[in-house]
Amino acid sequence: MPIGVAVLSWGLLRVRRTQYLLTTRAVWAKRGVLGRTVRRVHVDKIQNTSFSQSVTGSFFGYGKVSVEVAGGRDLEFRRVDNPKNVQTTLAEYMGNEEYAIPGSREQWESVLSLVREIRATVAPTRDDSEPVTGE
């Protein structure tokens, strides 16, 4: 009896001490009962995603989401609620340019140049020999 309780307790702790986090920039997996393993995968490194559900998973609404990672080990989110939504969200983050910084380097350099021109026109000129005061 004590061995059965220990095995069940260990399994429960493994599930409770596993966390997954999705952001627009990265995917995080934290696992471990006694120690802790944290893995971060940037969204740019994700090549493909998929999900699967067993018969019981389909009935209770949980499953596994697989993430194929470029240049590294694949990542699996096990026993997640509503795996189809998780997979869909990851796919949106992968292909969505909305979260990237808009514009090219040349466009931003042009904006910087324009701001400098405006600042030079608006800001009073001062002699570099004059001390700068905090007015």
mmCIF file of N, CA, C and O in Angstrom, residues 6 8-9 17 19 25 31 35 43 60 66 69 71-72 75 78 82 91 100 108 114 123 125 134:
data_model
loop_
_atom_site.group_PDB
_atom_site.id
_atom_site.type_symbol
_atom_site.label_atom_id
_atom_site.label_comp_id
_atom_site.label_asym_id
_atom_site.label_seq_id
_atom_site.Cartn_x
_atom_site.Cartn_y
_atom_site.Cartn_z
ATOM 1 N N ALA A 6 3.033 6.186 -2.799
ATOM 2 C CA ALA A 6 4.229 6.930 -3.214
ATOM 3 C C ALA A 6 4.233 7.132 -4.731
ATOM 4 O O ALA A 6 4.529 8.224 -5.220
ATOM 5 N N LEU A 8 1.625 7.108 -6.817
ATOM 6 C CA LEU A 8 0.556 8.046 -7.151
ATOM 7 C C LEU A 8 0.934 9.481 -6.771
ATOM 8 O O LEU A 8 0.678 10.422 -7.523
ATOM 9 N N SER A 9 1.547 9.633 -5.598
ATOM 10 C CA SER A 9 1.962 10.964 -5.158
ATOM 11 C C SER A 9 3.016 11.543 -6.099
ATOM 12 O O SER A 9 2.975 12.726 -6.447
ATOM 13 N N ARG A 17 3.852 20.057 -10.930
ATOM 14 C CA ARG A 17 5.077 20.857 -11.033
ATOM 15 C C ARG A 17 5.512 21.072 -12.481
ATOM 16 O O ARG A 17 6.649 21.443 -12.758
ATOM 17 N N GLN A 19 4.732 23.283 -15.846
ATOM 18 C CA GLN A 19 4.047 24.492 -16.306
ATOM 19 C C GLN A 19 4.486 24.811 -17.726
ATOM 20 O O GLN A 19 5.647 24.628 -18.090
ATOM 21 N N ARG A 25 6.438 35.965 -28.100
ATOM 22 C CA ARG A 25 7.852 35.884 -28.478
ATOM 23 C C ARG A 25 8.503 34.537 -28.207
ATOM 24 O O ARG A 25 9.468 34.173 -28.862
ATOM 25 N N ARG A 31 9.634 22.028 -15.850
ATOM 26 C CA ARG A 31 9.329 20.702 -15.323
ATOM 27 C C ARG A 31 10.256 20.372 -14.169
ATOM 28 O O ARG A 31 11.355 20.869 -14.094
ATOM 29 N N GLY A 35 14.279 18.692 -8.733
ATOM 30 C CA GLY A 35 15.040 19.708 -9.459
ATOM 31 C C GLY A 35 14.087 20.449 -10.382
ATOM 32 O O GLY A 35 12.892 20.171 -10.419
ATOM 33 N N VAL A 43 9.822 31.940 -30.716
ATOM 34 C CA VAL A 43 8.813 31.656 -31.734
ATOM 35 C C VAL A 43 9.438 31.545 -33.120
ATOM 36 O O VAL A 43 9.002 30.739 -33.943
ATOM 37 N N PHE A 60 -12.190 13.923 -22.009
ATOM 38 C CA PHE A 60 -11.984 14.876 -20.915
ATOM 39 C C PHE A 60 -11.393 16.218 -21.367
ATOM 40 O O PHE A 60 -11.214 17.117 -20.554
ATOM 41 N N SER A 66 2.719 19.067 -29.849
ATOM 42 C CA SER A 66 4.115 18.876 -30.243
ATOM 43 C C SER A 66 4.598 20.108 -30.998
ATOM 44 O O SER A 66 3.893 20.633 -31.857
ATOM 45 N N VAL A 69 11.220 22.169 -33.367
ATOM 46 C CA VAL A 69 12.133 23.284 -33.155
ATOM 47 C C VAL A 69 13.312 23.179 -34.123
ATOM 48 O O VAL A 69 13.930 22.124 -34.249
ATOM 49 N N GLY A 71 16.949 23.393 -35.219
ATOM 50 C CA GLY A 71 18.252 23.361 -34.574
ATOM 51 C C GLY A 71 18.229 22.907 -33.128
ATOM 52 O O GLY A 71 19.147 23.212 -32.369
ATOM 53 N N GLY A 72 17.214 22.183 -32.715
ATOM 54 C CA GLY A 72 17.149 21.724 -31.326
ATOM 55 C C GLY A 72 16.140 20.603 -31.151
ATOM 56 O O GLY A 72 15.478 20.178 -32.095
ATOM 57 N N LEU A 75 9.768 19.955 -28.659
ATOM 58 C CA LEU A 75 9.174 20.233 -27.351
ATOM 59 C C LEU A 75 7.761 19.665 -27.340
ATOM 60 O O LEU A 75 7.035 19.785 -28.326
ATOM 61 N N ARG A 78 2.591 18.118 -22.590
ATOM 62 C CA ARG A 78 1.775 16.953 -22.264
ATOM 63 C C ARG A 78 0.650 17.326 -21.308
ATOM 64 O O ARG A 78 0.809 18.182 -20.457
ATOM 65 N N ASN A 82 -7.448 21.570 -23.715
ATOM 66 C CA ASN A 82 -7.814 22.095 -25.029
ATOM 67 C C ASN A 82 -6.592 22.238 -25.957
ATOM 68 O O ASN A 82 -6.219 23.345 -26.353
ATOM 69 N N ALA A 91 0.415 28.482 -33.782
ATOM 70 C CA ALA A 91 0.493 28.692 -35.230
ATOM 71 C C ALA A 91 0.282 30.161 -35.580
ATOM 72 O O ALA A 91 0.953 30.697 -36.467
ATOM 73 N N ALA A 100 6.164 41.561 -34.640
ATOM 74 C CA ALA A 100 7.520 41.972 -35.003
ATOM 75 C C ALA A 100 7.592 43.494 -35.050
ATOM 76 O O ALA A 100 6.581 44.169 -35.196
ATOM 77 N N TRP A 108 13.729 53.058 -40.460
ATOM 78 C CA TRP A 108 13.960 53.613 -39.126
ATOM 79 C C TRP A 108 15.093 54.634 -39.133
ATOM 80 O O TRP A 108 15.053 55.619 -38.395
ATOM 81 N N LEU A 114 14.941 62.357 -39.794
ATOM 82 C CA LEU A 114 13.878 63.360 -39.769
ATOM 83 C C LEU A 114 13.698 63.944 -38.370
ATOM 84 O O LEU A 114 13.565 65.156 -38.200
ATOM 85 N N ALA A 123 15.049 73.067 -31.402
ATOM 86 C CA ALA A 123 15.893 73.273 -30.224
ATOM 87 C C ALA A 123 16.784 74.494 -30.427
ATOM 88 O O ALA A 123 17.317 74.711 -31.517
ATOM 89 N N THR A 125 20.010 76.695 -30.465
ATOM 90 C CA THR A 125 21.420 76.353 -30.605
ATOM 91 C C THR A 125 22.160 76.907 -29.400
ATOM 92 O O THR A 125 21.814 77.945 -28.846
ATOM 93 N N GLY A 134 20.284 72.375 -15.854
ATOM 94 C CA GLY A 134 19.062 71.546 -15.820
ATOM 95 C C GLY A 134 17.819 72.384 -15.768
ATOM 96 O O GLY A 134 17.032 72.258 -14.867
#
